Tab-separated table of C-alpha atoms and ligand atoms in Angstrom:
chain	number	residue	atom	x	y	z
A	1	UNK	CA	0.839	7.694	-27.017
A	2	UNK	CA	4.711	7.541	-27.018
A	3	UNK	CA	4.289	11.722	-26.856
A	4	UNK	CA	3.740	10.937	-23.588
A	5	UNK	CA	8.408	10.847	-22.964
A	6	UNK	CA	7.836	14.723	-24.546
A	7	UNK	CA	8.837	17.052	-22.069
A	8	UNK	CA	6.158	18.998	-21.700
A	9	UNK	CA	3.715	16.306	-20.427
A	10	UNK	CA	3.339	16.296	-16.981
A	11	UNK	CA	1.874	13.480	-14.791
A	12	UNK	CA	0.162	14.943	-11.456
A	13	UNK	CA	0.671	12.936	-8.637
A	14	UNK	CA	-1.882	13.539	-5.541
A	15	UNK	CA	-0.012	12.928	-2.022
A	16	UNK	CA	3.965	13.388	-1.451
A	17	UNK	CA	4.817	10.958	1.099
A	18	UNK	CA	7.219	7.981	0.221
A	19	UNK	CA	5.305	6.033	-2.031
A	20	UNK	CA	5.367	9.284	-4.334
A	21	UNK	CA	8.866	9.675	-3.765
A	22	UNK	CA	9.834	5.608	-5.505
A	23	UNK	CA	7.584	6.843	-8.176
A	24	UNK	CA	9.157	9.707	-8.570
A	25	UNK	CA	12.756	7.111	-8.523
A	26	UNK	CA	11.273	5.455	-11.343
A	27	UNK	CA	10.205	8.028	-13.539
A	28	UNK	CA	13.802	9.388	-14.067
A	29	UNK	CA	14.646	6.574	-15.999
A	30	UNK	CA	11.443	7.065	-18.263
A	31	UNK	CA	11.836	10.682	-18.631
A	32	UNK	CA	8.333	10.964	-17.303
A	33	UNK	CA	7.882	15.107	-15.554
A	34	UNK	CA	5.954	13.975	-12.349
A	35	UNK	CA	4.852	17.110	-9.746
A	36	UNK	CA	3.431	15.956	-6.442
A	37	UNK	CA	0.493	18.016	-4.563
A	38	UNK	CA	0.472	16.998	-0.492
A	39	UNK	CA	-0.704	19.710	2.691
A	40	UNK	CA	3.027	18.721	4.087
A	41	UNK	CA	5.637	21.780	3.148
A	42	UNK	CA	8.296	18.976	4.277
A	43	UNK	CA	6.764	15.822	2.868
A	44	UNK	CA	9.017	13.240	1.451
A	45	UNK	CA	8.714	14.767	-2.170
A	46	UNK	CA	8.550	18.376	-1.307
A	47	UNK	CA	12.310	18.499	-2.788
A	48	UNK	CA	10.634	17.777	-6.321
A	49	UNK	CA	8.399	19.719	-8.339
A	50	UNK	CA	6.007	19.757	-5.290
A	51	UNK	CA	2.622	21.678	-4.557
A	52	UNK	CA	1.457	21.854	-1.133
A	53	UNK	CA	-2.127	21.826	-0.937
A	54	UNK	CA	-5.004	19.986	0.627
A	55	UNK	CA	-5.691	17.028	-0.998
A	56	UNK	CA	-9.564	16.777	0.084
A	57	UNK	CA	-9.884	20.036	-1.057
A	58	UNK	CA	-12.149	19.959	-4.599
A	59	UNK	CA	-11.077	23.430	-5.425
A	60	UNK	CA	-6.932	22.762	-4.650
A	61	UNK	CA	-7.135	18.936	-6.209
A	62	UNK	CA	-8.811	20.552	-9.791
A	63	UNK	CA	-6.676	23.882	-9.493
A	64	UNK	CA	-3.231	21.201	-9.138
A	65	UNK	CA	-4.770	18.874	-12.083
A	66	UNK	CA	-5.949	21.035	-14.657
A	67	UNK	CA	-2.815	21.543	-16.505
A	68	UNK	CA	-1.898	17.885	-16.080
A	69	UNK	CA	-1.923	15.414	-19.065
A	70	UNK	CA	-2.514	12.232	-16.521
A	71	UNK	CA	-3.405	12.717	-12.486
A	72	UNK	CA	-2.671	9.587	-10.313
A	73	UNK	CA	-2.938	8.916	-6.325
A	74	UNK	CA	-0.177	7.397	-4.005
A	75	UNK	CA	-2.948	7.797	-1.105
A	76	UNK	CA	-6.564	6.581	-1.465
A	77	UNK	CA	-7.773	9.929	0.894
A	78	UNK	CA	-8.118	12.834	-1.759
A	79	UNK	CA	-11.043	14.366	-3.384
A	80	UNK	CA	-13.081	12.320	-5.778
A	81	UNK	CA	-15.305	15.023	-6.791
A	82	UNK	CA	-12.188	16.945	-7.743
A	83	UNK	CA	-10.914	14.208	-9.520
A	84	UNK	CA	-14.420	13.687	-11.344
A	85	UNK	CA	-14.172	17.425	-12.271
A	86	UNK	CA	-11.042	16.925	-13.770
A	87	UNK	CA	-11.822	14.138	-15.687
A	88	UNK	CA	-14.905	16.383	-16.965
A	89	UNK	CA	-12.468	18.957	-18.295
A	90	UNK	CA	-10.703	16.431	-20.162
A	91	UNK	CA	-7.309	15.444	-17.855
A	92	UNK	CA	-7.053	11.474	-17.849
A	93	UNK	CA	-7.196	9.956	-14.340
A	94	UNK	CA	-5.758	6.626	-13.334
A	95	UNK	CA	-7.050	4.589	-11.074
A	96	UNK	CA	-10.547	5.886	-12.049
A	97	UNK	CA	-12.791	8.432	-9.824
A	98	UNK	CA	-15.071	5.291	-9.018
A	99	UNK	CA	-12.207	2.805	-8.142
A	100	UNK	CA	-11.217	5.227	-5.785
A	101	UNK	CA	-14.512	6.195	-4.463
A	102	UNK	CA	-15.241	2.661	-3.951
A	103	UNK	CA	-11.609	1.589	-1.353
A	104	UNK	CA	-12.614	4.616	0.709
A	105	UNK	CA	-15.527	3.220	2.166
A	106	UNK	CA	-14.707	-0.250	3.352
A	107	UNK	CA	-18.518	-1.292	3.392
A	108	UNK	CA	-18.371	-0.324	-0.101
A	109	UNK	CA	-15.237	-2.137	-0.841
A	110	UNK	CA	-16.845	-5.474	1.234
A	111	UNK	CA	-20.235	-5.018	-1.547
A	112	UNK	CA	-17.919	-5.118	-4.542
A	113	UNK	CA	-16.444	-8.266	-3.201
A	114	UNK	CA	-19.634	-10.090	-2.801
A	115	UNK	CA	-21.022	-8.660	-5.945
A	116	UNK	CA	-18.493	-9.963	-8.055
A	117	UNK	CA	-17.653	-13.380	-5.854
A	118	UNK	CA	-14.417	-12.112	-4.657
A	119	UNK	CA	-13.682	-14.328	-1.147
A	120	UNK	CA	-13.664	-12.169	1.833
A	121	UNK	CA	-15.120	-13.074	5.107
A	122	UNK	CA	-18.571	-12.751	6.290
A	123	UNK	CA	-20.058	-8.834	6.913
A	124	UNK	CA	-22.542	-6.519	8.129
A	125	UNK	CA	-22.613	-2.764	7.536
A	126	UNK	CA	-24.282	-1.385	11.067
A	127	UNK	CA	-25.186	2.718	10.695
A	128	UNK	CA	-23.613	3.464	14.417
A	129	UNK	CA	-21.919	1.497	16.743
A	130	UNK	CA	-24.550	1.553	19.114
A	131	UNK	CA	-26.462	-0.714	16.736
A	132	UNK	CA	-24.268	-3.723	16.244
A	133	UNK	CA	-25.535	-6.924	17.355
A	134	UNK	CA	-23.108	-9.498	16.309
A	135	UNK	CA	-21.878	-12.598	18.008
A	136	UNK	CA	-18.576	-12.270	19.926
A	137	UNK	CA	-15.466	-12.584	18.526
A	138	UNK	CA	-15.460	-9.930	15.501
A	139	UNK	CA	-13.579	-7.457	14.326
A	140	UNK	CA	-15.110	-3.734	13.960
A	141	UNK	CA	-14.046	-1.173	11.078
A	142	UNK	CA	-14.754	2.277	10.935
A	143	UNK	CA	-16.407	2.485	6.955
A	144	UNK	CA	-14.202	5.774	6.241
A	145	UNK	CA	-10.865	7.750	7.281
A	146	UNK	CA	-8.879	4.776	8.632
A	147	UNK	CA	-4.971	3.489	7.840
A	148	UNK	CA	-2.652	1.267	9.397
A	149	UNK	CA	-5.180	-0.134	11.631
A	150	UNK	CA	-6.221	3.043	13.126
A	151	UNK	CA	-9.901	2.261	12.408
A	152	UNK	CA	-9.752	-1.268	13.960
A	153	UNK	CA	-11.326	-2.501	16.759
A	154	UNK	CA	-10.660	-6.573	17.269
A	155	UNK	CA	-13.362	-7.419	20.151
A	156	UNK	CA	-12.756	-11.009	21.224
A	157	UNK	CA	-14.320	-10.841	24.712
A	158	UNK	CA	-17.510	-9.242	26.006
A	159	UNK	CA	-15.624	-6.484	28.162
A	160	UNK	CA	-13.832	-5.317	25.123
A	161	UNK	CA	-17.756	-4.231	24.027
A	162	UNK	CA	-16.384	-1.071	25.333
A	163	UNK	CA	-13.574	-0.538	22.759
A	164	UNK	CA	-15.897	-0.271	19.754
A	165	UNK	CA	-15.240	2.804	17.665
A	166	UNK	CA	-17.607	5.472	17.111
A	167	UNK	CA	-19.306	5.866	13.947
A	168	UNK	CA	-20.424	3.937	10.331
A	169	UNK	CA	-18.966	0.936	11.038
A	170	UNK	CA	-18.102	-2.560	8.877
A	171	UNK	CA	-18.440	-5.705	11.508
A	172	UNK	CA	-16.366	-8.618	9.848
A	173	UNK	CA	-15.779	-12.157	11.522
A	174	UNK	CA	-12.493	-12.465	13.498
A	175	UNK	CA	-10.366	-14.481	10.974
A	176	UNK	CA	-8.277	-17.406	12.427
A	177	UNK	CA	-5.093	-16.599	9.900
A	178	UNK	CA	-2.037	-18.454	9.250
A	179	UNK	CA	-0.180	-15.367	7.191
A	180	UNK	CA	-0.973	-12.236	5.748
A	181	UNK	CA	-0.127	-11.716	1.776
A	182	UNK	CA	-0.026	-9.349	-0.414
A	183	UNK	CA	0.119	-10.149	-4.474
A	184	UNK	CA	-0.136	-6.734	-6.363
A	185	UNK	CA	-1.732	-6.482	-9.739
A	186	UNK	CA	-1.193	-4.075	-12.615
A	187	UNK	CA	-3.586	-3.144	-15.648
A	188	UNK	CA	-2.379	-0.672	-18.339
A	189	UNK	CA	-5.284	1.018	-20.218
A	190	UNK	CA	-5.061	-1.261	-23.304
A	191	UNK	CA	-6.388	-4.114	-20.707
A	192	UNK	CA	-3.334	-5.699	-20.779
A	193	UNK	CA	-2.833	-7.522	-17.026
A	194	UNK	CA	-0.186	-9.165	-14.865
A	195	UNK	CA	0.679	-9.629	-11.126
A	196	UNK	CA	4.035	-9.666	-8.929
A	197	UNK	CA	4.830	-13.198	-7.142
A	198	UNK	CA	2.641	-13.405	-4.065
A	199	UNK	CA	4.902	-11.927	-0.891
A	200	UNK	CA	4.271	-12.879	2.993
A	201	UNK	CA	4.070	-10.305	5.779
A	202	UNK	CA	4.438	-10.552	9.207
A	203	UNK	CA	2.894	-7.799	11.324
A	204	UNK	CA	4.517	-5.979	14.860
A	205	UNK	CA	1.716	-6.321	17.104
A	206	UNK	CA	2.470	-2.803	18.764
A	207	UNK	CA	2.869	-0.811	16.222
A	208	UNK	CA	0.134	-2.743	13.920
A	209	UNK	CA	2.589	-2.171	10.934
A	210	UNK	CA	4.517	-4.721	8.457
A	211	UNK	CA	7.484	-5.901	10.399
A	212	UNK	CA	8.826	-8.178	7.316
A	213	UNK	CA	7.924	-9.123	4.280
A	214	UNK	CA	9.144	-12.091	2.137
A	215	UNK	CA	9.463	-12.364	-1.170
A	216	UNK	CA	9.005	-15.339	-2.484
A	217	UNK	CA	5.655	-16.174	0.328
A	218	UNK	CA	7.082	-20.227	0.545
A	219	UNK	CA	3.508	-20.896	0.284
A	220	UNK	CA	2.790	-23.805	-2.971
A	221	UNK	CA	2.226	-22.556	-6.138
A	222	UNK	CA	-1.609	-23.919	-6.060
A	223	UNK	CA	-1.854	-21.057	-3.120
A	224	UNK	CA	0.059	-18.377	-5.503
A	225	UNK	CA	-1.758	-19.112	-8.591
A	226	UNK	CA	-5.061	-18.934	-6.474
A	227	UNK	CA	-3.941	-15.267	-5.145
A	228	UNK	CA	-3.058	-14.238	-8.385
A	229	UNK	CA	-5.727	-15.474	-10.375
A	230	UNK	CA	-7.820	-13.041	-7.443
A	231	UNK	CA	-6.324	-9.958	-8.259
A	232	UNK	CA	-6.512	-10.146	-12.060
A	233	UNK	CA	-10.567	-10.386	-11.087
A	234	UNK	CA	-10.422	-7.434	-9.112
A	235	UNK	CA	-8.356	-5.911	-11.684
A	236	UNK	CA	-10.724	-6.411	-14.527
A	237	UNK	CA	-14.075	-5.969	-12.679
A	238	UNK	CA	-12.671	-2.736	-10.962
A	239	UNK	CA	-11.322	-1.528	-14.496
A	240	UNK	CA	-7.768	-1.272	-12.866
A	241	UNK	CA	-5.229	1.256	-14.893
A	242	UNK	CA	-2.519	1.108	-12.650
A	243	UNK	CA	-0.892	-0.936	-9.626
A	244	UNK	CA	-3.702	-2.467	-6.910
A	245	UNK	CA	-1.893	-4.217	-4.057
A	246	UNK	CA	-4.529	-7.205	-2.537
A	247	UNK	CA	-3.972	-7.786	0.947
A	248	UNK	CA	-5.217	-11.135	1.650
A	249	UNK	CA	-5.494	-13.594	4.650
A	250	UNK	CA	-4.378	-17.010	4.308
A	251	UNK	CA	-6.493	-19.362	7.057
A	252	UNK	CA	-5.151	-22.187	8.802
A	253	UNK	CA	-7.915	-24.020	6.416
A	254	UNK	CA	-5.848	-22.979	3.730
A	255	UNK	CA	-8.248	-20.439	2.046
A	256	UNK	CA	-7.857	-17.140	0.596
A	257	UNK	CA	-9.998	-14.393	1.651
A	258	UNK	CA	-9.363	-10.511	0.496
A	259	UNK	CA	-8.940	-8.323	3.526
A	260	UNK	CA	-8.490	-5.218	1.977
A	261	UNK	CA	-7.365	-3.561	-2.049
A	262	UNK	CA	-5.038	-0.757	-2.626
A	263	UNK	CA	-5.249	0.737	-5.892
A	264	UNK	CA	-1.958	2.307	-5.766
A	265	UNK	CA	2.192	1.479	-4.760
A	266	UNK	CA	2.196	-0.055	-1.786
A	267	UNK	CA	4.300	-1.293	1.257
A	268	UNK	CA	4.074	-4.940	-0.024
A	269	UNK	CA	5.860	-4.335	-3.364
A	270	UNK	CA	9.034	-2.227	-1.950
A	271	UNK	CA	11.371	-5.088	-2.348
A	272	UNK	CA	10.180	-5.371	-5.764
A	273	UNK	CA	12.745	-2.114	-6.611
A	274	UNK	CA	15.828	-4.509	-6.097
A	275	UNK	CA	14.243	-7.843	-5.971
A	276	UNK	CA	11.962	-8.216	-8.963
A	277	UNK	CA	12.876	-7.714	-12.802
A	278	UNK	CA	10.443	-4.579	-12.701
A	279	UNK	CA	9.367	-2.984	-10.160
A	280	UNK	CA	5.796	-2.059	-8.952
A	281	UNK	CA	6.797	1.803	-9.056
A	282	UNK	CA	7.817	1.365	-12.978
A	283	UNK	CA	5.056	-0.586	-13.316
A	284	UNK	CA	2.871	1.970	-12.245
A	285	UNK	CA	4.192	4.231	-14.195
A	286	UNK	CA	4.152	1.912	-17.168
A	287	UNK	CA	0.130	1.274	-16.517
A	288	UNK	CA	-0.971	4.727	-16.447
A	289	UNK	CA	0.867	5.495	-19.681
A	290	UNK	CA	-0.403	2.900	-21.315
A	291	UNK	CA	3.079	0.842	-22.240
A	292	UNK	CA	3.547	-2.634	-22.252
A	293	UNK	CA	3.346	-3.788	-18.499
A	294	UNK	CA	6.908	-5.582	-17.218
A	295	UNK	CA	8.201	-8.988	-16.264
A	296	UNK	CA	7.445	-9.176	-12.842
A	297	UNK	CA	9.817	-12.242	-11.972
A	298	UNK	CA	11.432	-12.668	-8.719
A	299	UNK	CA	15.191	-11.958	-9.143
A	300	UNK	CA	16.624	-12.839	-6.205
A	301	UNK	CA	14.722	-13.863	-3.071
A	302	UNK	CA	13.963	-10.351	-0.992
A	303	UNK	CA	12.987	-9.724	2.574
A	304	UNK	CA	11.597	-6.090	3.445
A	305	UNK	CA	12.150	-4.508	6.582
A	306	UNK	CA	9.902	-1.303	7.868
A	307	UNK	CA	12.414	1.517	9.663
A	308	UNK	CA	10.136	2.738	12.526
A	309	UNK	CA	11.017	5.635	14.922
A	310	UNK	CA	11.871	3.990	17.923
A	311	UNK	CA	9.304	4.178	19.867
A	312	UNK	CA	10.669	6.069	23.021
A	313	UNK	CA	12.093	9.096	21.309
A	314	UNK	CA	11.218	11.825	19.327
A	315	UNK	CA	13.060	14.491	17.488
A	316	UNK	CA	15.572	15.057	15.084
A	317	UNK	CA	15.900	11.750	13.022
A	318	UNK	CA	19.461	9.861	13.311
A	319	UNK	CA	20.119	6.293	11.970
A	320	UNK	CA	22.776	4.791	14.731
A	321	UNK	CA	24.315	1.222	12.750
A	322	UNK	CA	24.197	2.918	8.885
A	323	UNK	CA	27.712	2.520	8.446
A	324	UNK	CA	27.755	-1.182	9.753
A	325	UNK	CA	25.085	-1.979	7.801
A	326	UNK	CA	26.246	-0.406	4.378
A	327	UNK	CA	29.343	-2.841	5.018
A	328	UNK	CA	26.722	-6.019	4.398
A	329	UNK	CA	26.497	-7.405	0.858
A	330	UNK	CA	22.747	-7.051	-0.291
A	331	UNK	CA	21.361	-4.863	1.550
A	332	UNK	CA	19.899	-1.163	0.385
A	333	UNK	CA	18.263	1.314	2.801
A	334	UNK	CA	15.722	3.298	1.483
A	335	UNK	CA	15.750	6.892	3.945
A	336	UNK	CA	12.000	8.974	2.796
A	337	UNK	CA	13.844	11.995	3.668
A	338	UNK	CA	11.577	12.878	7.175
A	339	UNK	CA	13.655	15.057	9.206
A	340	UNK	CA	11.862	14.218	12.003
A	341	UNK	CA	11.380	10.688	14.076
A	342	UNK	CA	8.566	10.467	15.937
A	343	UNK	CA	7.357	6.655	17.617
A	344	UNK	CA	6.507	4.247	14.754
A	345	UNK	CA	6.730	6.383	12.000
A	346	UNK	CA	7.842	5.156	9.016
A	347	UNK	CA	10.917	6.539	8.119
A	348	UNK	CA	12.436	4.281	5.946
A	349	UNK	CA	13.099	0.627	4.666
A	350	UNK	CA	15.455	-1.667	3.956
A	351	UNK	CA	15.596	-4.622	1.384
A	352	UNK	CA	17.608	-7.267	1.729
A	353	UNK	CA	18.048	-9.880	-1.003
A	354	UNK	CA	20.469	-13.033	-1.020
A	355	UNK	CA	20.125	-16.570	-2.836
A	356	UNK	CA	18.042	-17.941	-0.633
A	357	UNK	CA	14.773	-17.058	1.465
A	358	UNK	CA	16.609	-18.230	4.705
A	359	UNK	CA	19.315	-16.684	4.072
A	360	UNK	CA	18.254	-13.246	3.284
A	361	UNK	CA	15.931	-13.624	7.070
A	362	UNK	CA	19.129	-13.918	9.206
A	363	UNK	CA	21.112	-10.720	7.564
A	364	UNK	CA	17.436	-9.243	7.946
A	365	UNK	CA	17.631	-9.805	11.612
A	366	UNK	CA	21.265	-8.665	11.653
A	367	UNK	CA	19.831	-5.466	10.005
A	368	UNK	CA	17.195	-5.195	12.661
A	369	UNK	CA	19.215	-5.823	15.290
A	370	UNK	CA	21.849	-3.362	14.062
A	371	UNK	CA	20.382	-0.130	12.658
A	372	UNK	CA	18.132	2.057	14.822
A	373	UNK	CA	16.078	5.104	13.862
A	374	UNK	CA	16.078	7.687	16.755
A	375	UNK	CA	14.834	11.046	17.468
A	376	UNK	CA	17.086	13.386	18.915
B	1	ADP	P1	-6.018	-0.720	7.702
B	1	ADP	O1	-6.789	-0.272	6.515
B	1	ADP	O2	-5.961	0.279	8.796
B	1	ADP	O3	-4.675	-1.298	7.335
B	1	ADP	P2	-7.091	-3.417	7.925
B	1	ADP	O4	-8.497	-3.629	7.560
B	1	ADP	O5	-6.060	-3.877	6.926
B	1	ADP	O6	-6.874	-1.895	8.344
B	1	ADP	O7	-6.796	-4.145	9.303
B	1	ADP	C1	-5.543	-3.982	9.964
B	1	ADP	C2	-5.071	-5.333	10.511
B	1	ADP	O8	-6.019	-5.867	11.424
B	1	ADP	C3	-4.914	-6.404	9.426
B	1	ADP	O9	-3.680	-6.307	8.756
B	1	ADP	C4	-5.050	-7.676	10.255
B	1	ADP	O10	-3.834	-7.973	10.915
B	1	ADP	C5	-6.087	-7.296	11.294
B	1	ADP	N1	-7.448	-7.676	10.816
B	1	ADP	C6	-8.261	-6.927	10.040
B	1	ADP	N2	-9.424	-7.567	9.765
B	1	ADP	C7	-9.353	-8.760	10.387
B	1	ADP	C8	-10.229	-9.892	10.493
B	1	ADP	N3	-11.435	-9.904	9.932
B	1	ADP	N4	-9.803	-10.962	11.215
B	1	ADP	C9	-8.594	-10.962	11.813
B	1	ADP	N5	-7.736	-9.934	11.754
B	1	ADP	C10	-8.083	-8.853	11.069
């Protein structure tokens, strides 16, 4: 399996947006060849050995895999048919055509939890919109196509009846949360498992994105062993090869219940490049190859912070503070190399680590307070 460091294997990565482009970070140092397929000519890893292409596309998604040894995802929206076709013609693919099939369709997703007594909160699956008969306040989800809660309706008073989204839709109860956390998992195809320190994330209302994230959570270990001892279920009854971030609310009751899985990198285990002994991009990386998984020990205590485009500007991306904050001691800005700033987008992030929690929160805020992302 070591063959795998020769140079002429070649992992296939579908989508080239920033999540590809940490992979891509951590596969230097393993002398892994990674090529990235994405419909952007300018995505984040188009500078790489890049393919553009569409990634729903059956025909483009087998034509970009064929010649691959392994094909993985750093987005959940691709082609499982192509993927099933490759598979068929003998290319490995990690996370699994079926694991990926399944977090597409959040009904489906909701199913596997209650199939396998994962806690989530109560559901019905409702064919349109127009059917849904369901006791005010809930929370609506379109079944397919949705990210960063475009795909969310929260309907918490009878007038907002009028908000619901067209379509399949997944009716949840309205959860009374405390915190949002993330702990991801990782799986390697030998079965071996283990998961990253649970982190906290707090959420900007407006732009319905992670606004921080803390790593450690500060929640007690009872509430950390309890998350983790969560995702190494999904992780074994999804067969898991590769990272799975679990997105989890934590109620004022002081229960766990799984939101939503991500069987890739995700935005919850950035800090984990400078924060944790390895970090959920190497990890990866070391699941689909089958290695020995790493320690996933907190180093230092982390906080994350999202760079959105400011939200009243949009053009030519400029980053007004850099130079201040490149003077601060602990603090790394990761830039995803988009030209272009447009309201919310994420352009960047920066992690922030310092011997304590509390501390590494105020040179956060100095951070935010400091550095701006405008379009010009
Ligand atoms: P997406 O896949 O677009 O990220 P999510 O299902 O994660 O959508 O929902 C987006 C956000 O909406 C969550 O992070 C959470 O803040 C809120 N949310 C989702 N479901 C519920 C729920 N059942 N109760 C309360 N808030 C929810």
């Amino acid at each position: 399996m070591n063959s795998i460091f020769s140079p002429n294997k070649t992992v296939g990565v579908l989508g080239g947006g920033q999540l590809g482009r940490m992979l891509y970070q951590a596969s230097i140092n393993l002398d892994v060849h990674l090529k990235f397929l994405d419909p952007d000519s300018n995505a984040p890893c188009s500078k790489y050995d890049f393919q553009q292409g569409d990634l729903n596309s059956v025909k483009d998604v087998f034509e970009f895999g064929k010649n691959c040894d392994i094909v993985t995802i750093e987005i959940e929206h691709v082609s499982v048919e192509g993927l099933r076709k490759l598979e068929a013609a003998g290319v490995k693919v990690f996370p699994t055509p079926d694991l990926i099939e399944m977090v597409q369709d959040k009904g489906v997703q909701k199913d596997f939890y209650s199939a396998n007594n994962i806690p989530t909160s109560k559901y019905q699956l409702f064919d349109s919109e127009l059917k849904i008969d369901w006791p005010i306040p809930f929370v609506q989800k379109l079944r397919k196509g949705g990210y960063d809660g475009k795909g969310v309706a929260v309907i918490n008073q009878k007038d907002k009846l009028q908000n619901l989204l067209p379509g399949p839709t997944l009716v949840e109860e309205l959860v009374e949360f405390e915190m949002e956390v993330s702990v991801i998992v990782a799986r390697n195809t030998s079965g071996e498992i283990n998961t990253f320190p649970m982190v906290a994330m707090e959420f900007d209302p407006e732009a319905n994105l992670v606004e921080f994230l803390y790593s450690p959570s500060g929640y007690s270990s009872e509430v950390e062993k309890q998350g983790s001892l969560i995702a190494r279920s999904i992780a074994k009854k999804s067969d898991l090869v590769g990272v799975l971030a679990v997105e989890m609310f934590l109620t004022k009751d002081g229960d766990i219940l799984v939101n939503e899985i991500a069987p890739r990198p995700h935005n919850s285990g950035h800090q984990t490049i400078e924060g944790n002994i390895t970090s959920q991009y190497e990890q990866h990386l070391r699941s689909i190859l089958n290695l020995p998984l790493g320690e996933t020990d907190i180093i230092m205590p982390s906080v994350m912070l999202n760079l959105l485009g400011d939200k009243n500007s949009s053009g030519k991306v400029a980053y007004p503070g850099m130079d201040e904050v490149l003077k601060l001691k602990g603090v790394y800005p990761h830039l995803y190399g988009k030209s272009i700033s447009k309201p919310f987008r994420k352009m960047g992030h920066v992690t922030v680590i310092d011997e304590s929690l509390a501390k590494a929160k105020e040179k956060a805020l100095r951070v935010k307070k400091i550095l701006k992302v405008i379009g010009k």
